[in-house]
Short mmCIF file of C-alpha atoms and ligand atoms in Angstrom, two decimals:
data_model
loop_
_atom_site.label_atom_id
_atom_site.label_comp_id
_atom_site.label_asym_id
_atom_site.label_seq_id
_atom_site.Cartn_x
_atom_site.Cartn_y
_atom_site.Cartn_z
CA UNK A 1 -78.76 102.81 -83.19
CA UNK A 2 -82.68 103.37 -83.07
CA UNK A 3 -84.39 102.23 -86.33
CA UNK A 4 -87.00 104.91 -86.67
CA UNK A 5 -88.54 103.15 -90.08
CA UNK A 6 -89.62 100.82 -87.22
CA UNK A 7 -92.62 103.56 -86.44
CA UNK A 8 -93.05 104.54 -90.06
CA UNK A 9 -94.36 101.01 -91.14
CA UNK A 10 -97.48 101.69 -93.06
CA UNK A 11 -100.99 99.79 -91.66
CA UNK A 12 -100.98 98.80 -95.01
CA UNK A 13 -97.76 97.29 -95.22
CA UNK A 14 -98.27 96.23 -92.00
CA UNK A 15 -101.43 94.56 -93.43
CA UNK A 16 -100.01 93.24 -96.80
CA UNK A 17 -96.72 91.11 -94.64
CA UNK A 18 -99.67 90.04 -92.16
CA UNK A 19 -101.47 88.13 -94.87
CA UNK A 20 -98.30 87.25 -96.60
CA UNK A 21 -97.67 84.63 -95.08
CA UNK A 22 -101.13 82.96 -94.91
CA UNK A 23 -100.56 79.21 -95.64
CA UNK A 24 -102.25 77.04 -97.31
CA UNK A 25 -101.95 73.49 -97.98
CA UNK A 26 -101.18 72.26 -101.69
CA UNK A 27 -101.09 69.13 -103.11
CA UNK A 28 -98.14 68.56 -105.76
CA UNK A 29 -98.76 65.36 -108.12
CA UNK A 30 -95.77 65.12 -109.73
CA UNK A 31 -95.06 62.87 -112.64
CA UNK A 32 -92.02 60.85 -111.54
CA UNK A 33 -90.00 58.45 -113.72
CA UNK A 34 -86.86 56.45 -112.89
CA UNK A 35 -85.70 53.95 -115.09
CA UNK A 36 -83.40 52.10 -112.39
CA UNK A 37 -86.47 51.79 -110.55
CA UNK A 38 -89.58 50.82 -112.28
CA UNK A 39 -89.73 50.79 -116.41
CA UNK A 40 -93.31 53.15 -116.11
CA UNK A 41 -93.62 56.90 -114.75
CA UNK A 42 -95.52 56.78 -111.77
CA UNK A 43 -97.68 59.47 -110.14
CA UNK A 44 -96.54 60.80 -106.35
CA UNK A 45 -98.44 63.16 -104.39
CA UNK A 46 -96.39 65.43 -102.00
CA UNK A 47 -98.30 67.22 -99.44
CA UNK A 48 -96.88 70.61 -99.13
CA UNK A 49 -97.58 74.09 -97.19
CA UNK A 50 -97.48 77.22 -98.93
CA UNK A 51 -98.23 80.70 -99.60
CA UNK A 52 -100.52 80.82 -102.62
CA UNK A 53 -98.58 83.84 -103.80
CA UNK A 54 -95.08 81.64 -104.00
CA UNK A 55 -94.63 80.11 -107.43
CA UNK A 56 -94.65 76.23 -108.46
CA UNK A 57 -90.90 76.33 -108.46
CA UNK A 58 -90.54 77.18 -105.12
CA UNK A 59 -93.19 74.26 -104.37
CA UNK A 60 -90.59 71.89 -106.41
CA UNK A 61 -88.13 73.35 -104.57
CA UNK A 62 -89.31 72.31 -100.91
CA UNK A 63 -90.18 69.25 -102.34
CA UNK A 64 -86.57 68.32 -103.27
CA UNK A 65 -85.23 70.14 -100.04
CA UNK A 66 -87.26 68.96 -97.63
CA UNK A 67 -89.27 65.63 -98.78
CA UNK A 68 -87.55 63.67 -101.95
CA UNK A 69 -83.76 64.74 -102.74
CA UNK A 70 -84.36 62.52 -105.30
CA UNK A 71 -86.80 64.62 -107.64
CA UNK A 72 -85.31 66.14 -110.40
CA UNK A 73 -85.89 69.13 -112.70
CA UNK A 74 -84.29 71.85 -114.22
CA UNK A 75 -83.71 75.68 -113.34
CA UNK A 76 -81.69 78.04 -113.35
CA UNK A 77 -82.67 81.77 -112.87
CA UNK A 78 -85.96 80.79 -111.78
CA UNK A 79 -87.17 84.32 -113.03
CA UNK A 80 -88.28 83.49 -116.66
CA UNK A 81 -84.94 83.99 -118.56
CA UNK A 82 -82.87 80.99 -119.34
CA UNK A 83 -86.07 78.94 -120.37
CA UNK A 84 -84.97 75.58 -118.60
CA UNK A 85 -87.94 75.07 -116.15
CA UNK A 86 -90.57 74.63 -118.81
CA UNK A 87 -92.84 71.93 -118.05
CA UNK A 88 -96.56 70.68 -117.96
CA UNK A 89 -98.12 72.05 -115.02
CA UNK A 90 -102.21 71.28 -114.92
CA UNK A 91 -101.92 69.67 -118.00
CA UNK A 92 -100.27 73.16 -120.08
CA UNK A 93 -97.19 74.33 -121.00
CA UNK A 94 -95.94 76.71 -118.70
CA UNK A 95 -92.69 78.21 -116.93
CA UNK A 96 -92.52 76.71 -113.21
CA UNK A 97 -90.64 79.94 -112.43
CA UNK A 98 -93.37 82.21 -114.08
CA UNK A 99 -96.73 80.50 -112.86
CA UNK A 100 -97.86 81.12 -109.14
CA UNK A 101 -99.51 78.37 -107.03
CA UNK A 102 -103.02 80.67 -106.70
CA UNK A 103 -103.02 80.88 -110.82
CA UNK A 104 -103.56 76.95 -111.14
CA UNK A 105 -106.22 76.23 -108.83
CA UNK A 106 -104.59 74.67 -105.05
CA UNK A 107 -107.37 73.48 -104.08
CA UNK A 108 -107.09 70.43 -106.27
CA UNK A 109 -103.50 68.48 -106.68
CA UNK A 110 -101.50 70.56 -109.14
CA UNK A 111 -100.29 67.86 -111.69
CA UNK A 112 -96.52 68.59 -112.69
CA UNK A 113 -95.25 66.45 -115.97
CA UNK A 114 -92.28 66.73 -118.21
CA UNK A 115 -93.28 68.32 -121.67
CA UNK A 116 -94.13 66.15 -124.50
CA UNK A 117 -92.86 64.70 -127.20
CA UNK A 118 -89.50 64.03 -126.31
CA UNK A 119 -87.75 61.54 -124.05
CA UNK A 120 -88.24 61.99 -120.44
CA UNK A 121 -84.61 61.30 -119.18
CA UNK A 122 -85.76 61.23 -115.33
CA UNK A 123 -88.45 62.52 -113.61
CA UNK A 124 -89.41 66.13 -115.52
CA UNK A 125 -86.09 66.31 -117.41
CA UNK A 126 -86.44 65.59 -121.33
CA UNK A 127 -83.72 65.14 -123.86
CA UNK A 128 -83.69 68.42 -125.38
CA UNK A 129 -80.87 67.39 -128.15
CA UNK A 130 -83.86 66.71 -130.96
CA UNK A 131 -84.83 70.23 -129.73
CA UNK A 132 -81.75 71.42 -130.26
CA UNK A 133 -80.87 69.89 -133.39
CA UNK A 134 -83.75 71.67 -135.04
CA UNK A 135 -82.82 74.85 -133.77
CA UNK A 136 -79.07 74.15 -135.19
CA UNK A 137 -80.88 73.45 -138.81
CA UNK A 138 -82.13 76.44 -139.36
CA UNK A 139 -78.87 78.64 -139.28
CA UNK A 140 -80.19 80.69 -136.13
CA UNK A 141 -76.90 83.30 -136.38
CA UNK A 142 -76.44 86.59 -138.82
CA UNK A 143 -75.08 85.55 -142.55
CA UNK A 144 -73.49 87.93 -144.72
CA UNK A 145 -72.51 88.54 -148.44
CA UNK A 146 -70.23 91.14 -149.74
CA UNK A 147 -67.52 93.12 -147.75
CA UNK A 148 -67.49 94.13 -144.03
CA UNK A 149 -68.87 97.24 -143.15
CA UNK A 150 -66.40 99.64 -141.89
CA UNK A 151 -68.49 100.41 -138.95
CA UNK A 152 -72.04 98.82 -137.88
CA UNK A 153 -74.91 97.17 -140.32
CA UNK A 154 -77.29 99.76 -139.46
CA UNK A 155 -80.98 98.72 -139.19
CA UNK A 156 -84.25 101.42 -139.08
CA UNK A 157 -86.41 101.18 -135.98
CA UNK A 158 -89.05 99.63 -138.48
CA UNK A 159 -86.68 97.52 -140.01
CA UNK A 160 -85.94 96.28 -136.14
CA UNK A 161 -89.76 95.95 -135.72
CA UNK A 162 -90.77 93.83 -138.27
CA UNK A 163 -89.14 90.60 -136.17
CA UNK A 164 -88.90 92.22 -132.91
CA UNK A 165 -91.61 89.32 -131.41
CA UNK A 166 -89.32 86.62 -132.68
CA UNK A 167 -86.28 87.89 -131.14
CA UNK A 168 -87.94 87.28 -127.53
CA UNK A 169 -87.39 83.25 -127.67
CA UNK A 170 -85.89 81.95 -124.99
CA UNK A 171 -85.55 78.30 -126.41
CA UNK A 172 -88.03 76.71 -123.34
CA UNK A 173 -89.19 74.02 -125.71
CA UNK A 174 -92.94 74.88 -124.09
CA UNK A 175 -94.32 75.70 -128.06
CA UNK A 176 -92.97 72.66 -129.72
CA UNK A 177 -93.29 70.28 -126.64
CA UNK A 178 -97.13 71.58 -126.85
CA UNK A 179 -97.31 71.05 -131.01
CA UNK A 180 -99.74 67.98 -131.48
CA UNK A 181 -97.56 67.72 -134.97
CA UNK A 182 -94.24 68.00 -133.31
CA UNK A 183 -95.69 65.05 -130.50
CA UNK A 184 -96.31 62.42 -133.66
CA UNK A 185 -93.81 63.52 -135.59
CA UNK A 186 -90.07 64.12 -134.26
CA UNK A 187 -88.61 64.74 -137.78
CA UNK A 188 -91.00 68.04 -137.99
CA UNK A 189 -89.04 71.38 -137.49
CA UNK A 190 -91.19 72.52 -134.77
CA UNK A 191 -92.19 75.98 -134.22
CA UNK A 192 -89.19 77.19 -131.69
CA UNK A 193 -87.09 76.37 -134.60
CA UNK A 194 -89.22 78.70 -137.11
CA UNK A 195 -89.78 81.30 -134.71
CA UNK A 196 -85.48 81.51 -134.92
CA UNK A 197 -85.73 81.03 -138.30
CA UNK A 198 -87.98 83.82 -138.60
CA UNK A 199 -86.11 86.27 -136.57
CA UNK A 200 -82.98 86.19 -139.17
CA UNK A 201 -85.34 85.83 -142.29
CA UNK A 202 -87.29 89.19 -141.60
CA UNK A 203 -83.64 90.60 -140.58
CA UNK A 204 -82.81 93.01 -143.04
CA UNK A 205 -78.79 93.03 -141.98
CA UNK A 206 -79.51 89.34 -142.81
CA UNK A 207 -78.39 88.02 -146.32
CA UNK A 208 -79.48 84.25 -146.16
CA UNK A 209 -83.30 84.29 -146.28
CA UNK A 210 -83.22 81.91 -149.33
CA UNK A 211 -81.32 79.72 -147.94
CA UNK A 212 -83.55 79.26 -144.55
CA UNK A 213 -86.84 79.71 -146.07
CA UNK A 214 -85.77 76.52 -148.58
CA UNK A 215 -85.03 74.80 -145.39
CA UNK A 216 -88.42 75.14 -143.96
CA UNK A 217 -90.12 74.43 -147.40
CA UNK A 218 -88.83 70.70 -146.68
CA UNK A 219 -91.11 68.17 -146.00
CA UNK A 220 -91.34 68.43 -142.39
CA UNK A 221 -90.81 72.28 -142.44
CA UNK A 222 -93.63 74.79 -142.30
CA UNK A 223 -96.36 73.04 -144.51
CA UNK A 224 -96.70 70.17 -141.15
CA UNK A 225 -98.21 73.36 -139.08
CA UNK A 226 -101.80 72.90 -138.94
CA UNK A 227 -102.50 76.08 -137.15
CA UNK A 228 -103.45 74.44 -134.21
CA UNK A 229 -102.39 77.58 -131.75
CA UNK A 230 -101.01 75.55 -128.96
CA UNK A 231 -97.36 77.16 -129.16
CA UNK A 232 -99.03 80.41 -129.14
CA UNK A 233 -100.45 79.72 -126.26
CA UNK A 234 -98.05 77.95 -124.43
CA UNK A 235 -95.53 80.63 -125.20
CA UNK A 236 -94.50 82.00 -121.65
CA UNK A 237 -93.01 85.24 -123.36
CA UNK A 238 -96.25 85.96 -125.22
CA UNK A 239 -94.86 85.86 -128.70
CA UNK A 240 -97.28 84.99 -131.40
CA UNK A 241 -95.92 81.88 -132.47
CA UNK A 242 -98.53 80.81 -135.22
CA UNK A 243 -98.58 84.16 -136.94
CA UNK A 244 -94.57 83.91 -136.74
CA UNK A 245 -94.85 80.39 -138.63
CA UNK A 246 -97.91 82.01 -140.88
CA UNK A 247 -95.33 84.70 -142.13
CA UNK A 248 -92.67 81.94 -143.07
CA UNK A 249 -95.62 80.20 -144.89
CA UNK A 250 -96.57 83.73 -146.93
CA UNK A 251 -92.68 84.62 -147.44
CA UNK A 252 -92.50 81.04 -149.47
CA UNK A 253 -95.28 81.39 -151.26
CA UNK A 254 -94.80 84.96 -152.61
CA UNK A 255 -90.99 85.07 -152.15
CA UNK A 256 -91.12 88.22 -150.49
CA UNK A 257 -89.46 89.41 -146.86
CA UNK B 1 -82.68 53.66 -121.17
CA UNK B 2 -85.16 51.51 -118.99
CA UNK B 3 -87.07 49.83 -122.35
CA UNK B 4 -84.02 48.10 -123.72
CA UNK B 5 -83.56 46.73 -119.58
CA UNK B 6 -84.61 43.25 -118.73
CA UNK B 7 -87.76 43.46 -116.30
CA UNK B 8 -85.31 41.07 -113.73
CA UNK B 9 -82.57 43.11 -114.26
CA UNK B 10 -84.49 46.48 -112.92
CA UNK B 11 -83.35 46.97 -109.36
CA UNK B 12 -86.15 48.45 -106.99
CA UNK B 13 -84.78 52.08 -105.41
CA UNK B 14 -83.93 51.72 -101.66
CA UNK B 15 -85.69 55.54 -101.43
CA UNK B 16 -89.07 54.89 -101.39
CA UNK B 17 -91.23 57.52 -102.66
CA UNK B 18 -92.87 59.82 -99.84
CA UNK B 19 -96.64 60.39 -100.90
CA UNK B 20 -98.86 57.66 -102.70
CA UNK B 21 -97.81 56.59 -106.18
CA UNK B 22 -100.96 56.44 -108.66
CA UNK B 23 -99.11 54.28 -111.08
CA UNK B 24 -101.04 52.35 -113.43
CA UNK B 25 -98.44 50.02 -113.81
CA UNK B 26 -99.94 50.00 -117.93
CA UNK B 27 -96.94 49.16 -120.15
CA UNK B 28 -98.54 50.82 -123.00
CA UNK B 29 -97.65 54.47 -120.48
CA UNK B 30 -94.12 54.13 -121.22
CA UNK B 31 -94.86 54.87 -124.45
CA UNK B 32 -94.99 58.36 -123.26
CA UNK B 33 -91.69 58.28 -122.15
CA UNK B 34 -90.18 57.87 -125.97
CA UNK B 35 -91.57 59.49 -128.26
CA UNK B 36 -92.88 57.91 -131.68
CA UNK B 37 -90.27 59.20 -134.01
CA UNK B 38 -87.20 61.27 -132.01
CA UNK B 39 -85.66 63.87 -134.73
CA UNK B 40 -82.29 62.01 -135.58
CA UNK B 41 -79.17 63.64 -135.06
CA UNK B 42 -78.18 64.32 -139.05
CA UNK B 43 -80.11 67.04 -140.42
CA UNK B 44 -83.03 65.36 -142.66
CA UNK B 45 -82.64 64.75 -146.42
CA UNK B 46 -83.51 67.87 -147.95
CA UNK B 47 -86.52 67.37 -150.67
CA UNK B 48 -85.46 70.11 -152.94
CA UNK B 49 -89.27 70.09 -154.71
CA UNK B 50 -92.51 72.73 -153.68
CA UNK B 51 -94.79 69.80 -153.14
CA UNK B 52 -95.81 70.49 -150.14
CA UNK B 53 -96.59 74.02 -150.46
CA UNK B 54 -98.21 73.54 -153.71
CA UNK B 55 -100.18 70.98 -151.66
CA UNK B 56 -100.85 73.70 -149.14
CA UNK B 57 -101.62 76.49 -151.47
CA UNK B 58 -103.99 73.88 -153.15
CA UNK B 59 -105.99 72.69 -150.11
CA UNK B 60 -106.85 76.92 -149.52
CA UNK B 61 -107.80 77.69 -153.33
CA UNK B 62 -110.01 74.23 -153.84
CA UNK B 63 -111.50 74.76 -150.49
CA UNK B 64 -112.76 78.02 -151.54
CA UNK B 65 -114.11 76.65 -155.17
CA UNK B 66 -115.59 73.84 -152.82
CA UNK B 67 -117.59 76.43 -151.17
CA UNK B 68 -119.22 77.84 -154.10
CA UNK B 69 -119.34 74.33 -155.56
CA UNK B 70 -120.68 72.42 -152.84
CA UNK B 71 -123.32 74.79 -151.86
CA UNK B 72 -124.48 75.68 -154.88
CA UNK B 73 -125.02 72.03 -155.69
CA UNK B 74 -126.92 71.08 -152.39
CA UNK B 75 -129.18 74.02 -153.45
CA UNK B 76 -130.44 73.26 -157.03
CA UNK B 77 -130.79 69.53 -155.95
CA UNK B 78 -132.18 69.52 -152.37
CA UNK B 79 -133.59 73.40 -151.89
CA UNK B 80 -134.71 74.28 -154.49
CA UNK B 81 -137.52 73.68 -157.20
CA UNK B 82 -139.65 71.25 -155.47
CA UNK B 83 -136.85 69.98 -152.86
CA UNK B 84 -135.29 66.64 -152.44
CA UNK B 85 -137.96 64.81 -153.64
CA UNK B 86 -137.47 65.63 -157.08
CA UNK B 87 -134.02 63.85 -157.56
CA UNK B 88 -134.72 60.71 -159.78
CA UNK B 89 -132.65 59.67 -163.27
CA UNK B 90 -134.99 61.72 -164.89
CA UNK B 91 -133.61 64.89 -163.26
CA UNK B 92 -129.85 63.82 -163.43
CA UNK B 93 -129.93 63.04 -166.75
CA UNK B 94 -132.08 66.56 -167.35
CA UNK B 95 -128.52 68.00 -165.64
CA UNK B 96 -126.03 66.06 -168.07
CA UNK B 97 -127.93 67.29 -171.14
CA UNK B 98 -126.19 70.38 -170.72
CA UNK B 99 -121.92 70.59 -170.77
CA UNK B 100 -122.48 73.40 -168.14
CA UNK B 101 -123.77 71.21 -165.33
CA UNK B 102 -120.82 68.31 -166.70
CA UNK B 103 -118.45 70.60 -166.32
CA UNK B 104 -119.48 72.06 -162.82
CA UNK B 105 -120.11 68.55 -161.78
CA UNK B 106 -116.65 67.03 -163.09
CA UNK B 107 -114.81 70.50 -161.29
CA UNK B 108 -116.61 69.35 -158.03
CA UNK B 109 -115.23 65.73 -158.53
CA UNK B 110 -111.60 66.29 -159.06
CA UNK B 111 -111.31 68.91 -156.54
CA UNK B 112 -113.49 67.13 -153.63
CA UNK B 113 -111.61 63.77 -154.26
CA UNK B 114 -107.92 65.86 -154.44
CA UNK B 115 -109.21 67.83 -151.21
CA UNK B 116 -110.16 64.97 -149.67
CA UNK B 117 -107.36 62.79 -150.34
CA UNK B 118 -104.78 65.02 -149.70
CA UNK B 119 -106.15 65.72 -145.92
CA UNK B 120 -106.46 62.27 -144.85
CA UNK B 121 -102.12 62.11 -146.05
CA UNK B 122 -101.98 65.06 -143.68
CA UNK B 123 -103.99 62.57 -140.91
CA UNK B 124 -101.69 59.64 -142.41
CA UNK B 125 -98.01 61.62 -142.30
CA UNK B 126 -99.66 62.65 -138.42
CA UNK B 127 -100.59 59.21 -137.41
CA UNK B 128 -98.48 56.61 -138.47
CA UNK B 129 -96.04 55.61 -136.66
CA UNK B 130 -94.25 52.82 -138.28
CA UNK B 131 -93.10 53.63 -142.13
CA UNK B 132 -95.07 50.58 -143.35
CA UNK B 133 -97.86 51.50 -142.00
CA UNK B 134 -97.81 54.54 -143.64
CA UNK B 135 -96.70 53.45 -146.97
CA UNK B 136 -99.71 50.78 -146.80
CA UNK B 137 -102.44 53.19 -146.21
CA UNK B 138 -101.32 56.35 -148.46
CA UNK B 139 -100.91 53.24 -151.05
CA UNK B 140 -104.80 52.13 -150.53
CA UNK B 141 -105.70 55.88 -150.66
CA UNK B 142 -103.76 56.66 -153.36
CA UNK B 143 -105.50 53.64 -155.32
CA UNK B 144 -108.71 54.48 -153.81
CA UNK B 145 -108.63 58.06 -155.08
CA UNK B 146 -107.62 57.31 -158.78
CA UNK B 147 -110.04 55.03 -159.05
CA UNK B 148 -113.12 57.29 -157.88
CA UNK B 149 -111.95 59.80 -159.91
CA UNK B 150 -111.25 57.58 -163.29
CA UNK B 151 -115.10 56.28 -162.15
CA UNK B 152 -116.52 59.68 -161.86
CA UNK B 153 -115.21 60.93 -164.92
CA UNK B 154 -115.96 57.80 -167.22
CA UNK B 155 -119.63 57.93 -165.95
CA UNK B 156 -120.43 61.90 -166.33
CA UNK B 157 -118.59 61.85 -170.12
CA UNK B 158 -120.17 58.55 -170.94
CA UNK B 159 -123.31 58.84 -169.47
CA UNK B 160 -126.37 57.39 -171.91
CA UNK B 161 -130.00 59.00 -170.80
CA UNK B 162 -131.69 56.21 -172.90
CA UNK B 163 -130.40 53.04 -170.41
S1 FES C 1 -85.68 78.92 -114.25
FE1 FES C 1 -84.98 80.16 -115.90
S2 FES C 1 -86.80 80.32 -117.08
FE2 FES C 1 -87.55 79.41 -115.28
#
């Protein structure tokens, strides 16, 4: 039973685990709000050691396991997929799960806050049913006219590219919850919700562009973007969210897609 | 949810917070908590007119005539031919001789006051948080803007060099 990869560990790798775990001390200011306890959020600094490479959901994480069971926040695969851990971390939209602790600057307290613009539930959870709701609106599944295809809708690699970017949304809220629009105005559609809308409009299997694009010509539809490019930034999956919303905007106006 | 709770009736946590709080303890914060105008659960009355985008597509094509416009304006009164110092009824009147510069300055009228107006109801619709509000000022800029233009107008068609 000797373990010979024992003697084949690298000086590098030898090197790399040494300074991997090379603590440092980080300061979480976290955004708490109760409403059984005190009407206002209040700030709360939690004192924390880490490794700079670990991300700020694992810093959340030994905060709620070791300091203050009572902190809450969402995640789930805490690897950038199910889009439930976005929140305002240094004052931006970001993925807890995707940003690490050396990318936002531990040498001053990392501020976490629930996004914006809708209501903060407790602590960094939000109501995401407005969210939602817009999402709903805009018909985000396939609609067809005419009789089944015997086999599948086929689709050209170009027609697949043309909304390829849109199809990436993982419905984080971190683009609307960053639109200055969306944060004065709850009614407006919000660009998650035409980034979906877009995916199906641009679809060529899809048969209700019409119907969707008439949707977003509403009064709080597209025309309430002001090309602000905060949900293109904030975007943790790098789609270009304004250009998305700009193509909506172009499809109405010449009534082509 | 904690705004529609008594302040007597809120019950301090026995958990006290590890860490120092920072609260400001500022009622206007928990205004951040709700926000303005939450989207309401039935899908919003659907407007069934192009205003907006025609609103749209008209802020990009005046702002464009603006340019040409606007500058060219700035630089046969202010540049031009002797400068600033030139401007006096004389010269104005010299202008509305001709139905070229009525016409240009008219153009420049309707569109700058239509530009205008129609970006501060994009700062309005933004801004406003309670309906009334909002009604009330888009009313006094609605008013405001008809009568500028009606002004306008009225003086550059009726305009008498010999007063
Ligand atoms: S936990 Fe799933 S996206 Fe971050």
């Amino acid at each position: 039973m000797s373990t010979p990869t024992v003697e084949k560990h690298s000086a590098a790798l030898d090197a790399a685990e040494a300074g991997g775990t090379e603590l440092i001390t980080v300061t979480l200011r976290i955004r708490r709000f109760n409403p059984e306890e005190h009407a206002d959020p209040v700030w709360v600094d939690y004192q924390l050691e880490m490794d700079p490479k670990e991300r700020v959901l694992d810093a959340l994480n030994k905060v709620k396991w070791e300091q203050d069971g009572t902190l809450t926040y969402r995640r789930s695969c805490a690897h950038g997929i199910c889009g439930s851990d976005a929140m305002r971390i240094n004052g931006r939209n970001r993925l807890a799960c995707k940003t690490l602790i050396k990318d936002v600057n531990p040498e001053k307290p990392i501020t976490v806050e629930a996004i914006k613009g809708l209501a903060v539930l407790k602590d960094l959870i939000v109501d995401m049913d407005p969210f939602f709701q817009a999402y709903k609106d805009v018909m985000p599944f396939l609609i067809t006219e005419g009789n089944q295809p015997t086999r599948e809708r086929l689709q050209s690699a170009e027609e697949r590219e043309r909304f390829d970017d849109t199809t990436k949304c993982i419905l984080c809220a971190a683009c609307t919850s960053s639109c200055p629009v969306f944060w004065n105005d709850g009614q407006y559609f919000g660009p998650a919700a035409i980034v979906n809308a877009h995916r199906f409009i641009f679809d060529s299997r899809d048969d209700a562009a019409e119907q969707r694009l008439e949707i977003l010509n509403d009064r709080e539809g597209v025309w309430r973007c002001r090309t602000t490019f905060n949900c293109s930034e904030a975007c943790p999956r790098g789609i270009e969210v304004t250009k998305a919303i700009q193509e909506v905007k172009r499809a109405l106006v010449t009534r082509r897609f | 949810m904690s705004t529609d709770t008594p302040a007597d009736l809120v019950v301090p946590s026995l958990q006290a917070h590890t860490g120092q709080g920072l609260g400001t303890g500022n009622p206007a914060d928990a205004l951040v908590v709700e926000p303005a105008r939450a989207r309401s659960k039935r899908t919003p009355r659907r407007t069934r007119t192009n205003f907006e985008m025609l609103a749209w597509l008209f802020m990009r094509l005046s702002g464009v005539v603006l340019v040409v416009l606007v500058l060219g304006h700035l630089l046969i009164n202010i540049v031009l031919d002797g400068g600033v110092s030139k401007i006096s009824f004389a010269f104005v009147a010299g202008k509305w001789a001709s139905p070229f510069w009525q016409f240009w300055d008219l153009l420049m009228l309707w569109l700058a006051m239509l530009h205008g107006s129609n970006g501060m109801r994009t700062v309005i619709n933004d801004y406003a948080e309670k309906d009334a509000t909002r009604l009330w000022l888009k009313g006094l800029l609605g008013v405001t803007t008809v009568f500028t233009v009606l002004l306008g107008t009225l003086v550059i068609f009726t305009f008498d060099p010999n007063i």
